[in-house]
XYZ file of C-alpha atoms in Angstrom:
123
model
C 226.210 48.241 235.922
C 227.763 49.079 232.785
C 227.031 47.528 229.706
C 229.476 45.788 226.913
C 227.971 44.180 224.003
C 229.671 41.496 221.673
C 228.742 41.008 218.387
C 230.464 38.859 215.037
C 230.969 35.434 216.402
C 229.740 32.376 214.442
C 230.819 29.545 212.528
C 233.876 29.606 209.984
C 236.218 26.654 208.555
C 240.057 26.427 209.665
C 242.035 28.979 208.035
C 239.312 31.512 207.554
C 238.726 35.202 208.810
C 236.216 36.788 211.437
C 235.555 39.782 213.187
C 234.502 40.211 216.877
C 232.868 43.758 218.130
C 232.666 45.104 221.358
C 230.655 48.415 222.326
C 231.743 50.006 225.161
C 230.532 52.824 227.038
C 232.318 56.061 225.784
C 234.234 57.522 228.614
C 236.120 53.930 228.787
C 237.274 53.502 225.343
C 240.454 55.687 225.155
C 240.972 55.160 229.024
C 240.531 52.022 230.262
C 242.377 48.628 229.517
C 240.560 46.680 226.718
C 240.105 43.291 226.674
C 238.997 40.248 224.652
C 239.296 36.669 226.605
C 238.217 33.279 225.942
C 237.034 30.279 227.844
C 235.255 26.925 226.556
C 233.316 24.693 229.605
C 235.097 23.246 232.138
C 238.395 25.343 231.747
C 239.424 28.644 233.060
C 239.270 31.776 230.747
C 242.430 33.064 229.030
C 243.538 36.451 227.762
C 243.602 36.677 224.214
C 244.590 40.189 223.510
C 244.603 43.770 225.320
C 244.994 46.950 224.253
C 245.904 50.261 226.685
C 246.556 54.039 225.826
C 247.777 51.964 221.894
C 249.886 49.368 223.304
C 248.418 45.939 223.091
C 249.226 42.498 224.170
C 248.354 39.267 222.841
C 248.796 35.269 224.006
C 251.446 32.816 222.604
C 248.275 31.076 221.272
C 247.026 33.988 218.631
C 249.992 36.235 218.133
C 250.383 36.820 214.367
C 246.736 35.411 213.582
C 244.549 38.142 215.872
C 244.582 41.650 215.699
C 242.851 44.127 218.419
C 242.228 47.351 217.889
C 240.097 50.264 219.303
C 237.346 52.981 217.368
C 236.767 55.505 220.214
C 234.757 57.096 217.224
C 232.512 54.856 217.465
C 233.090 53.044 220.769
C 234.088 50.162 219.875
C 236.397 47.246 220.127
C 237.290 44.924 217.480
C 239.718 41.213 217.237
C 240.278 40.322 213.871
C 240.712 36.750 213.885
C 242.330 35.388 210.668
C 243.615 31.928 209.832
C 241.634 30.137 212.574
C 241.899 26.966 214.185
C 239.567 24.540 215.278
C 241.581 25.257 219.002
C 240.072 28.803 218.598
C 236.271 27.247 219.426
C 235.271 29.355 222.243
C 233.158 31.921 223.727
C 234.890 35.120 223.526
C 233.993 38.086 225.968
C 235.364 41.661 225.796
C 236.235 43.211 229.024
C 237.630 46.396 230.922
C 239.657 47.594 233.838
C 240.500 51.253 234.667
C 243.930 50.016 234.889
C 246.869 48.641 233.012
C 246.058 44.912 231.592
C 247.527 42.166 229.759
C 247.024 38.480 228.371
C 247.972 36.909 231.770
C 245.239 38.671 233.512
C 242.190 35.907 234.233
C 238.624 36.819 234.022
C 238.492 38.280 237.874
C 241.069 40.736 236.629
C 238.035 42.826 235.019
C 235.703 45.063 236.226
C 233.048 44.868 233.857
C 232.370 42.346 231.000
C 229.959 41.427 228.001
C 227.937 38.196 227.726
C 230.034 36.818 224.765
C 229.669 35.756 221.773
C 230.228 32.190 220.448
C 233.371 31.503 217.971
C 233.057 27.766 216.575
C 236.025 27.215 214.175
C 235.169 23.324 212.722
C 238.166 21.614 210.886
């Protein structure tokens, strides 16, 4: 099983700035679809932002406030959040398919994913 670890969540006020990290293993960086979703309890995850071979994706929700972007330098992931809402509260995993991916892909989309780390935006 391979292993992706998140790192960077925690608690920030509306309107402020934070940066998730995802290692991944090496072969997958440059090659696989990249993902960061979200999900809270009781609802169903949702696709926050992709990237693939430099193109990237994002949701309706964070377009213009998140940013994804890839180190394959350092194999490595990032989403940097900025002007956050208190709608952003969630656990956010990063994921990967060896396929092409984007925001409306659901958390069964992925092959493999990290355990998350917690975002708490409070108002």
């Amino acid at each position: 099983q391979e292993r992706l670890v998140e790192s960077g969540g925690g608690s920030v006020q509306a309107g402020g700035s934070l940066r998730l990290s995802c290692v991944v293993p090496g072969y997958m960086c440059g090659n696989y679809c990249l993902a960061w979703f979200r999900q809270v309890p009781g609802k169903i995850g949702e696709g926050v932002a992709t990237i693939y071979y430099g193109a990237t994706t994002y949701s309706d929700d964070v377009k213009g406030r998140f940013t994804v972007s890839r180190n394959c330098g350092k194999d490595t992931l990032y989403l940097d959040m900025v002007s956050v809402k208190p709608e952003d509260t969630a656990m956010y995993f990063c994921a990967t398919v060896n396929q092409q991916c984007n925001t409306d892909n659901g958390p069964g989309f992925y092959r493999y994913r990290g355990q998350g780390t917690q975002v708490t935006v409070s108002s």
